[in-house]
Amino acid sequence: MRYLPLSDSDRANMLAQVGVGTIDELFADIPESARLKELENLPRRKSEMEVERHLNKLASKNTSASSVPFFVGAGAYKHHVPSTVDHLIQRSEFLTSYTPYQPEITQGTLQALFEFQTQVAELTGMEVANASMYDGSTGTAEAVLMAHRVTRKKKAVLSGGLHPQYREVVEGITSQLPGGEVVSLPADPMGTEDILAQIDDETSCVVVQSPSFYGQLIDLKPIADKAHQHKALLIAVFTEVVSLGLIESPGAQGADIVVGEGQSLGNPLTFGGPYVGLFATRQKYVRNMPGRVCGETVDAEGKRGFVLTLSTREQHIRRDKATSNICTNSGLCCLAFSIHMTLLGGSGLSRLARINHANAIKLADALAAVDGVEVLNEAFFNEFTIKVPANANDVIEALAVNGVLGGLPVSRLEPGQSELENLIVVASTEVNTDEDRAAFVEALKEVLG
Amino acid sequence: MSMNTQGRPTAPGTADAPVHTTFTGNKALNMEEPLIFEIGRSDICGVDLDEPEEFTPRLGSHARQSGLDLPALSEPETMRHYVRMSRNNYAIDSGLYPLGSCTMKHNPRLNEKMARVPGFADVHPLQPVSTVPGAFEVIAELADWLMKLTGTSAVAMSPKAGAHGEQCGMMAIKKAIMEKGEDRSIVLVPESAHGTNPATAALLGFKVVSIPARDNGTVDPSAVIEKIKENEGKVAALMLTNPNTCGLFEPDIIAIADAIHEAGAYFYCDGANFNAIVGKAKPGDLGVDAMHINLHKTFSTPHGGGGPGSGPVVLSERLAPYAPLPFIRQKDDALEVVETETQLEPGEVPFGRMTAFHGQMGMFVRALSYMLSHGSDGLKQASEDAVLNANYVRVGLQDLMTLPYGENPCMHEVLFDDTFLKDTGVTTLDFAKAMIDEGYHPMTMYFPLVVHGAMLIEPTESESLASLDLFVATLRDLVMSAKRGETQRFEGAPYLAPRRRLDETQAARKPILRWTPPTPTDVEPKAAAE
């Protein structure tokens, strides 16, 4: 087997050195009744060529985003990633290293994390950021748990503009906590809900996404003010990090914790993972923050260096008193994010954001011109919701048959609500051309016939 | 004397090595690299983007007013920045990485290639289900492997790492208990457990009760039974790592599982060490109700400097109904994707959702590529080699280093304590840091907590005999050196790494977690000190 360096004669010599006659003597502690002779019903080894053939066949059944006019967003976005990114993250020294437990020989990873934390803090307008969470959705759940620790209260208020699956992740974990309460507001495509009325002295945190799941931009400032009056925290969520190149940072609007999905920079769609959760907060809450954190220090010769720090919050030290159970995070996805961010810089990100916004406006106008189609959002970034005069799910399926992936029917994630059945969340990024938009409009006209 | 074309001598010993620090601070190939924020500029960009034609923004009152002070690097500068940084990292591809319980095995590049095929890398988790049948087939095929390898009947694929998988398994257990209308608040965790086990249990509101280890490093069923009796009707689950973190297979695991089941509780197994027993035993046959599998350990997906991982959880028949959304349902010959509660059929009672979307697809492709490459025969061989390698290291060192539980066979990792360093003035930490100068990543240190000055060595099946021989010889040399009183080799180590020991106390006491522009007061005292 090509991945195994021991030859049969090596094995025989080593068994003799170890002082056993057969390999099975080393497995003698396995209860006899449970010892396996053979793994049945599973295939035997395959060459590289055979594995490629098998997996390529499966891959070829999928329609890739680049092969069609593509407008699906809703928490994961099709962007162009510079070639440099994937080359660099495949360097052995990054790819095949582990969590930097030995800082003297992992300064590469640590410096990259320190730069990543700085970039995330600056983007979100916050003071500190951690070294990533698994993704935006699990980061949101961790943010709620952190708010509970900070405020010593257990009621979370979730906006109806929060991504439905993010909401489910938060509900899943908090519903299992003793005394945990979640108030989830109904779906709010146009950003008109009265979330302020839901905030009271029992409230631990308010979770608001902007741009919302439906694309609507939300003014966070009044929500932050009301939350702070009641000693609650505002958790600001985003799923499209490119938006921060153009819209006001959550930090500048008074958010206490900012959490979001970083996939858009550096990371391919990959059917939903691995992605990278961005997590930032105020300096005063840093000891309640979950996850790994990298900090600057000096070595024995006084040279600047970096280490994982504040580990007294963490599971391997505190065990059942830890702030989170997280161990592995999204190291390589952070690196991809950070490389892409480095290539862009702040002004490049803003330009990329303007291109996205301009493309989305063109698309919104073109779709609004189709008979019976209505664009629901007035203020949006690169994503918005349309109402079509038919079942949205049928429309999307029919569009797919016509070779256009035209967005997400809201009812796929929010089934059984008649007022949502005709809604489609549509995204447009820098990858979409005028031809893509024209194809979408033509196909939509035909489908709505 | 050999000369080069300029007539200068090239043979060794012709000039003494100058003892000096270089002007740049670099040491030949070992280069110092500033932070992006110190070398980047705001007026360049490493990506060519044209400004869009003039348009009227539709941002309402939400346009960014605050600054965005992030410098950029051009493409060549970016390459150099990260390549230079990368050279300060130890990696599996550069040497033996014996980090116990982390399974730092070879990461095949075929896996990377397959994960990047557009049909996998360039598909969206929410594009119409009808346009991604191959993606669901990959998930189903990997799930089938995992169930067959573990002898279980269901698997939750979405957890994003080991600890997330633990959380998923324990949430399924909690849901099962709630469904039965029971009130069970206690989770039993052996002292030798990974820190994530008690952290996960506590996260979900369970009270953790610790179980001491026997003198031989394993769990005594009677200790478990005792705790069950002390907490009659209150025990929800036992979280046990098997093979355990002392590198030993729990010989009484079936008796322990029986006792847990008799008490109406569930058996959670931490699968971090599954690499020792693939093809040799099925956890389902041992009575396990839930076990996460670290695809980034046992099934070779890259560790990436700390992730991304992937932690699918296999479930017994008793827990299968509670598996979280989303899942794939096999209906006749077709696959159905269940994403929302409205799609549930009788008997399906998911506890909720662990994450948005479908889990770590990129890791699924890599793990499946690994499994297909090995086949069932190769996977079994890999486990046998991993165990053989660990035992080879054990016998190579057991006369000089000390085994806390006697000279018995270990599984895929071997645990030493620091008794052999007694009176040498050298600590486990010093010993580990001296390994760095010898070109090795240290083993896991001070874990498990049940052993004093623990050193947990996991060589994995990826090491050749020659590599193991050199590793053993190096460690023997270090032990002899410590015993001879050559403390200097240890107490200041590492001397030759890109950095000497770092001041972790200062880092924690005055945390600097991001770069900030230097202020005049920052600059001056430094200049004065020089």
Tab-separated table of C-alpha atoms in Angstrom, chain A residues 60-367:
chain	number	residue	atom	x	y	z
A	60	SER	CA	-19.455	15.024	-12.631
A	61	LYS	CA	-23.045	14.527	-11.473
A	62	ASN	CA	-22.963	17.931	-9.783
A	63	THR	CA	-23.535	21.256	-11.514
A	64	SER	CA	-20.659	23.515	-10.521
A	65	ALA	CA	-21.271	27.194	-9.890
A	66	SER	CA	-18.828	28.332	-12.556
A	67	SER	CA	-20.532	26.302	-15.255
A	68	VAL	CA	-23.841	28.212	-15.225
A	69	PRO	CA	-25.243	31.679	-14.530
A	70	PHE	CA	-25.161	31.443	-10.750
A	71	PHE	CA	-27.050	33.557	-8.193
A	72	VAL	CA	-27.297	31.457	-5.029
A	73	GLY	CA	-26.116	33.103	-1.784
A	74	ALA	CA	-27.951	32.811	1.517
A	75	GLY	CA	-24.883	32.299	3.673
A	76	ALA	CA	-22.304	31.048	1.160
A	77	TYR	CA	-21.064	33.100	-1.767
A	78	LYS	CA	-19.442	32.430	-5.104
A	79	HIS	CA	-16.451	34.759	-5.388
A	80	HIS	CA	-13.283	34.694	-7.422
A	81	VAL	CA	-10.335	33.589	-5.302
A	82	PRO	CA	-6.850	34.601	-6.558
A	83	SER	CA	-4.672	31.598	-7.521
A	84	THR	CA	-2.025	32.665	-5.024
A	85	VAL	CA	-4.284	31.696	-2.138
A	86	ASP	CA	-4.636	28.032	-2.956
A	87	HIS	CA	-0.961	27.659	-3.821
A	88	LEU	CA	0.122	29.113	-0.510
A	89	ILE	CA	-2.263	27.143	1.699
A	90	GLN	CA	-1.007	23.950	0.067
A	91	ARG	CA	2.529	24.576	1.267
A	92	SER	CA	3.397	21.537	3.347
A	93	GLU	CA	4.481	23.713	6.251
A	94	PHE	CA	0.990	25.199	6.554
A	95	LEU	CA	-1.085	22.248	5.365
A	96	THR	CA	0.513	19.485	7.439
A	97	SER	CA	1.274	21.306	10.661
A	98	TYR	CA	-0.990	21.133	13.702
A	99	THR	CA	-2.258	23.546	16.332
A	100	PRO	CA	0.850	25.514	17.335
A	101	TYR	CA	1.472	23.913	20.714
A	102	GLN	CA	5.246	24.366	20.301
A	103	PRO	CA	5.590	28.032	19.406
A	104	GLU	CA	9.354	27.874	18.763
A	105	ILE	CA	8.722	25.797	15.642
A	106	THR	CA	5.296	27.079	14.578
A	107	GLN	CA	5.847	30.810	14.258
A	108	GLY	CA	4.534	30.646	10.691
A	109	THR	CA	1.071	29.567	11.778
A	110	LEU	CA	1.123	31.857	14.804
A	111	GLN	CA	2.146	34.967	12.890
A	112	ALA	CA	-0.563	34.231	10.313
A	113	LEU	CA	-3.131	33.944	13.119
A	114	PHE	CA	-1.980	37.212	14.674
A	115	GLU	CA	-2.361	38.939	11.318
A	116	PHE	CA	-5.753	37.284	10.824
A	117	GLN	CA	-6.973	38.490	14.226
A	118	THR	CA	-5.834	42.013	13.410
A	119	GLN	CA	-7.623	41.967	10.045
A	120	VAL	CA	-10.858	40.646	11.555
A	121	ALA	CA	-10.816	43.193	14.373
A	122	GLU	CA	-10.253	46.034	11.896
A	123	LEU	CA	-12.957	44.830	9.481
A	124	THR	CA	-15.588	44.439	12.179
A	125	GLY	CA	-14.616	47.623	14.014
A	126	MET	CA	-13.921	45.698	17.197
A	127	GLU	CA	-10.967	45.645	19.565
A	128	VAL	CA	-10.061	41.948	19.546
A	129	ALA	CA	-10.794	38.843	17.528
A	130	ASN	CA	-10.107	35.170	18.155
A	131	ALA	CA	-8.302	32.712	15.903
A	132	SER	CA	-11.628	31.571	14.299
A	133	MET	CA	-14.624	29.357	14.968
A	134	TYR	CA	-15.831	26.461	12.780
A	135	ASP	CA	-18.166	28.709	10.789
A	136	GLY	CA	-20.609	31.584	11.137
A	137	SER	CA	-23.442	29.456	12.485
A	138	THR	CA	-21.518	27.729	15.282
A	139	GLY	CA	-19.822	31.055	16.022
A	140	THR	CA	-23.254	32.606	16.539
A	141	ALA	CA	-24.204	29.898	19.022
A	142	GLU	CA	-20.904	30.430	20.853
A	143	ALA	CA	-21.588	34.175	20.921
A	144	VAL	CA	-24.945	33.582	22.612
A	145	LEU	CA	-23.322	31.320	25.207
A	146	MET	CA	-20.646	33.972	25.784
A	147	ALA	CA	-23.307	36.648	26.283
A	148	HIS	CA	-24.955	34.390	28.878
A	149	ARG	CA	-21.627	34.159	30.725
A	150	VAL	CA	-21.022	37.907	30.589
A	151	THR	CA	-24.525	39.002	31.602
A	152	ARG	CA	-25.371	36.026	33.826
A	153	LYS	CA	-28.759	35.994	32.077
A	154	LYS	CA	-30.127	33.321	29.775
A	155	LYS	CA	-32.653	34.839	27.399
A	156	ALA	CA	-31.591	35.361	23.798
A	157	VAL	CA	-33.691	37.389	21.352
A	158	LEU	CA	-33.146	36.402	17.726
A	159	SER	CA	-34.112	38.685	14.867
A	160	GLY	CA	-36.332	37.328	12.103
A	161	GLY	CA	-33.624	38.387	9.683
A	162	LEU	CA	-31.168	35.853	11.086
A	163	HIS	CA	-30.264	32.988	8.731
A	164	PRO	CA	-32.812	30.244	9.555
A	165	GLN	CA	-30.128	27.592	9.962
A	166	TYR	CA	-28.097	29.874	12.246
A	167	ARG	CA	-31.261	30.288	14.310
A	168	GLU	CA	-31.682	26.504	14.486
A	169	VAL	CA	-28.091	26.047	15.657
A	170	VAL	CA	-28.606	28.598	18.440
A	171	GLU	CA	-31.965	27.072	19.410
A	172	GLY	CA	-30.468	23.578	19.400
A	173	ILE	CA	-27.785	24.297	21.963
A	174	THR	CA	-29.712	26.745	24.155
A	175	SER	CA	-32.799	24.526	24.345
A	176	GLN	CA	-30.645	21.943	26.107
A	177	LEU	CA	-29.353	24.393	28.714
A	178	PRO	CA	-31.056	24.550	32.079
A	179	GLY	CA	-33.092	27.766	32.121
A	180	GLY	CA	-32.120	28.706	28.578
A	181	GLU	CA	-34.739	30.717	26.712
A	182	VAL	CA	-34.795	31.792	23.076
A	183	VAL	CA	-37.250	34.264	21.583
A	184	SER	CA	-37.119	33.854	17.809
A	185	LEU	CA	-38.985	36.510	15.878
A	186	PRO	CA	-40.911	35.552	12.734
A	187	ALA	CA	-39.278	35.750	9.317
A	188	ASP	CA	-38.660	39.401	8.450
A	189	PRO	CA	-37.850	39.849	4.751
A	190	MET	CA	-38.107	43.652	4.720
A	191	GLY	CA	-36.494	44.517	8.043
A	192	THR	CA	-39.650	45.953	9.560
A	193	GLU	CA	-39.849	43.916	12.756
A	194	ASP	CA	-40.031	45.707	16.122
A	195	ILE	CA	-37.154	43.977	17.881
A	196	LEU	CA	-36.765	46.808	20.399
A	197	ALA	CA	-40.037	45.781	22.016
A	198	GLN	CA	-38.611	42.350	22.770
A	199	ILE	CA	-35.676	43.607	24.831
A	200	ASP	CA	-36.188	43.653	28.600
A	201	ASP	CA	-34.184	43.216	31.796
A	202	GLU	CA	-34.187	39.438	31.407
A	203	THR	CA	-32.534	39.692	28.008
A	204	SER	CA	-28.969	38.449	27.798
A	205	CYS	CA	-28.435	39.258	24.147
A	206	VAL	CA	-30.057	40.374	20.929
A	207	VAL	CA	-28.880	38.655	17.768
A	208	VAL	CA	-29.262	40.680	14.579
A	209	GLN	CA	-27.927	39.914	11.115
A	210	SER	CA	-27.031	42.704	8.685
A	211	PRO	CA	-27.184	42.358	5.746
A	212	SER	CA	-30.013	40.089	6.842
A	213	PHE	CA	-30.708	36.625	5.467
A	214	TYR	CA	-33.075	38.406	3.058
A	215	GLY	CA	-30.426	40.953	2.098
A	216	GLN	CA	-31.920	43.876	4.005
A	217	LEU	CA	-29.468	46.292	5.662
A	218	ILE	CA	-30.365	46.906	9.304
A	219	ASP	CA	-29.563	49.904	11.491
A	220	LEU	CA	-27.853	48.362	14.519
A	221	LYS	CA	-27.338	51.533	16.528
A	222	PRO	CA	-30.822	51.822	18.125
A	223	ILE	CA	-30.797	48.101	18.918
A	224	ALA	CA	-27.406	48.418	20.611
A	225	ASP	CA	-28.649	51.382	22.644
A	226	LYS	CA	-31.780	49.611	23.800
A	227	ALA	CA	-29.824	46.438	24.621
A	228	HIS	CA	-27.309	48.387	26.669
A	229	GLN	CA	-30.094	50.113	28.616
A	230	HIS	CA	-31.141	46.650	29.759
A	231	LYS	CA	-27.606	45.388	30.358
A	232	ALA	CA	-27.891	43.061	27.396
A	233	LEU	CA	-25.342	42.563	24.615
A	234	LEU	CA	-25.850	43.159	20.922
A	235	ILE	CA	-24.518	40.285	18.824
A	236	ALA	CA	-24.140	41.462	15.242
A	237	VAL	CA	-24.046	38.689	12.631
A	238	PHE	CA	-23.059	38.741	8.971
A	239	THR	CA	-22.823	35.964	6.412
A	240	GLU	CA	-21.176	38.047	3.666
A	241	VAL	CA	-17.879	39.487	4.886
A	242	VAL	CA	-17.322	41.419	1.643
A	243	SER	CA	-20.188	43.690	2.715
A	244	LEU	CA	-17.894	45.164	5.375
A	245	GLY	CA	-15.959	46.853	2.583
A	246	LEU	CA	-18.912	49.107	1.946
A	247	ILE	CA	-21.305	49.186	4.891
A	248	GLU	CA	-20.695	50.578	8.345
A	249	SER	CA	-18.867	48.217	10.683
A	250	PRO	CA	-20.936	46.621	13.458
A	251	GLY	CA	-18.365	47.860	15.958
A	252	ALA	CA	-18.993	51.481	14.991
A	253	GLN	CA	-22.706	50.858	15.559
A	254	GLY	CA	-22.232	49.657	19.114
A	255	ALA	CA	-22.139	45.853	18.768
A	256	ASP	CA	-20.623	43.965	21.711
A	257	ILE	CA	-19.861	40.762	19.842
A	258	VAL	CA	-19.522	40.507	16.076
A	259	VAL	CA	-19.664	37.095	14.505
A	260	GLY	CA	-19.863	36.051	10.909
A	261	GLU	CA	-18.944	33.786	8.062
A	262	GLY	CA	-15.584	34.458	6.396
A	263	GLN	CA	-15.929	31.986	3.510
A	264	SER	CA	-16.280	34.707	0.872
A	265	LEU	CA	-12.617	35.596	1.185
A	266	GLY	CA	-10.185	32.888	0.169
A	267	ASN	CA	-12.461	29.883	0.529
A	268	PRO	CA	-14.369	27.969	-2.146
A	269	LEU	CA	-18.049	27.014	-1.765
A	270	THR	CA	-17.271	23.318	-1.186
A	271	PHE	CA	-20.924	22.495	-0.563
A	272	GLY	CA	-20.962	24.238	2.801
A	273	GLY	CA	-17.668	23.468	4.481
A	274	PRO	CA	-15.025	23.798	5.664
A	275	TYR	CA	-15.628	27.503	6.244
A	276	VAL	CA	-14.276	29.972	8.762
A	277	GLY	CA	-16.190	31.648	11.587
A	278	LEU	CA	-15.049	35.180	12.397
A	279	PHE	CA	-15.477	36.244	16.006
A	280	ALA	CA	-14.649	39.648	17.494
A	281	THR	CA	-15.506	41.485	20.674
A	282	ARG	CA	-14.519	44.254	23.073
A	283	GLN	CA	-11.291	44.081	25.045
A	284	LYS	CA	-13.214	43.997	28.340
A	285	TYR	CA	-14.887	40.694	27.396
A	286	VAL	CA	-11.764	38.963	26.169
A	287	ARG	CA	-11.520	36.516	29.056
A	288	ASN	CA	-15.049	35.330	28.307
A	289	MET	CA	-14.334	34.857	24.616
A	290	PRO	CA	-14.416	31.266	23.287
A	291	GLY	CA	-11.803	29.699	21.074
A	292	ARG	CA	-8.108	29.864	20.486
A	293	VAL	CA	-6.338	33.228	20.663
A	294	CYS	CA	-2.858	34.147	19.509
A	295	GLY	CA	-0.878	36.843	21.308
A	296	GLU	CA	2.404	38.678	20.910
A	297	THR	CA	5.299	38.144	23.310
A	298	VAL	CA	9.095	37.893	23.266
A	299	ASP	CA	11.467	34.946	23.332
A	300	ALA	CA	14.436	34.381	25.622
A	301	GLU	CA	16.584	36.597	23.382
A	302	GLY	CA	14.034	39.404	23.389
A	303	LYS	CA	12.881	38.775	19.822
A	304	ARG	CA	9.220	39.300	19.022
A	305	GLY	CA	7.265	36.069	18.761
A	306	PHE	CA	3.737	34.758	19.010
A	307	VAL	CA	2.039	32.152	21.202
A	308	LEU	CA	-1.407	30.761	21.851
A	309	THR	CA	-2.506	32.601	24.943
A	310	LEU	CA	-5.281	33.055	27.521
A	311	SER	CA	-5.435	29.273	27.584
A	312	THR	CA	-6.756	29.333	31.134
A	313	ARG	CA	-10.168	29.837	29.457
A	314	GLU	CA	-9.773	26.612	27.535
A	315	GLN	CA	-10.838	23.001	27.834
A	316	HIS	CA	-7.372	21.453	28.065
A	317	ILE	CA	-6.662	23.513	31.214
A	318	ARG	CA	-10.072	24.264	32.723
A	319	ARG	CA	-11.872	21.091	31.637
A	320	ASP	CA	-15.496	21.431	32.848
A	321	LYS	CA	-14.982	25.143	33.720
A	322	ALA	CA	-13.861	26.127	30.210
A	323	THR	CA	-15.510	28.922	28.215
A	324	SER	CA	-16.043	26.543	25.302
A	325	ASN	CA	-15.241	22.966	24.334
A	326	ILE	CA	-13.592	24.049	21.078
A	327	CYS	CA	-10.163	22.567	20.310
A	328	THR	CA	-9.584	22.348	16.572
A	329	ASN	CA	-10.792	25.444	14.706
A	330	SER	CA	-10.468	26.512	11.078
A	331	GLY	CA	-6.732	27.200	10.854
A	332	LEU	CA	-6.184	26.670	7.149
A	333	CYS	CA	-9.385	28.522	6.204
A	334	CYS	CA	-8.208	31.481	8.331
A	335	LEU	CA	-4.986	31.433	6.402
A	336	ALA	CA	-6.842	31.457	3.080
A	337	PHE	CA	-9.005	34.327	4.332
A	338	SER	CA	-5.989	36.275	5.500
A	339	ILE	CA	-4.025	35.802	2.261
A	340	HIS	CA	-6.969	36.976	0.168
A	341	MET	CA	-7.453	39.929	2.529
A	342	THR	CA	-3.742	40.764	2.257
A	343	LEU	CA	-3.893	40.772	-1.533
A	344	LEU	CA	-6.916	43.057	-1.465
A	345	GLY	CA	-6.088	45.405	1.377
A	346	GLY	CA	-8.779	47.703	2.703
A	347	SER	CA	-9.139	49.700	-0.494
A	348	GLY	CA	-9.227	46.564	-2.650
A	349	LEU	CA	-11.946	45.106	-0.458
A	350	SER	CA	-13.970	48.301	-0.788
A	351	ARG	CA	-13.603	48.185	-4.564
A	352	LEU	CA	-14.636	44.519	-4.626
A	353	ALA	CA	-17.634	45.457	-2.482
A	354	ARG	CA	-18.618	48.259	-4.871
A	355	ILE	CA	-18.470	45.831	-7.813
A	356	ASN	CA	-20.707	43.420	-5.915
A	357	HIS	CA	-23.152	46.139	-4.983
A	358	ALA	CA	-23.272	47.536	-8.527
A	359	ASN	CA	-23.883	44.041	-9.943
A	360	ALA	CA	-26.658	43.396	-7.469
A	361	ILE	CA	-28.357	46.685	-8.331
A	362	LYS	CA	-28.213	45.860	-12.050
A	363	LEU	CA	-29.712	42.467	-11.345
A	364	ALA	CA	-32.409	43.831	-9.052
A	365	ASP	CA	-33.466	46.351	-11.683
A	366	ALA	CA	-33.483	43.740	-14.429
A	367	LEU	CA	-35.555	41.297	-12.368
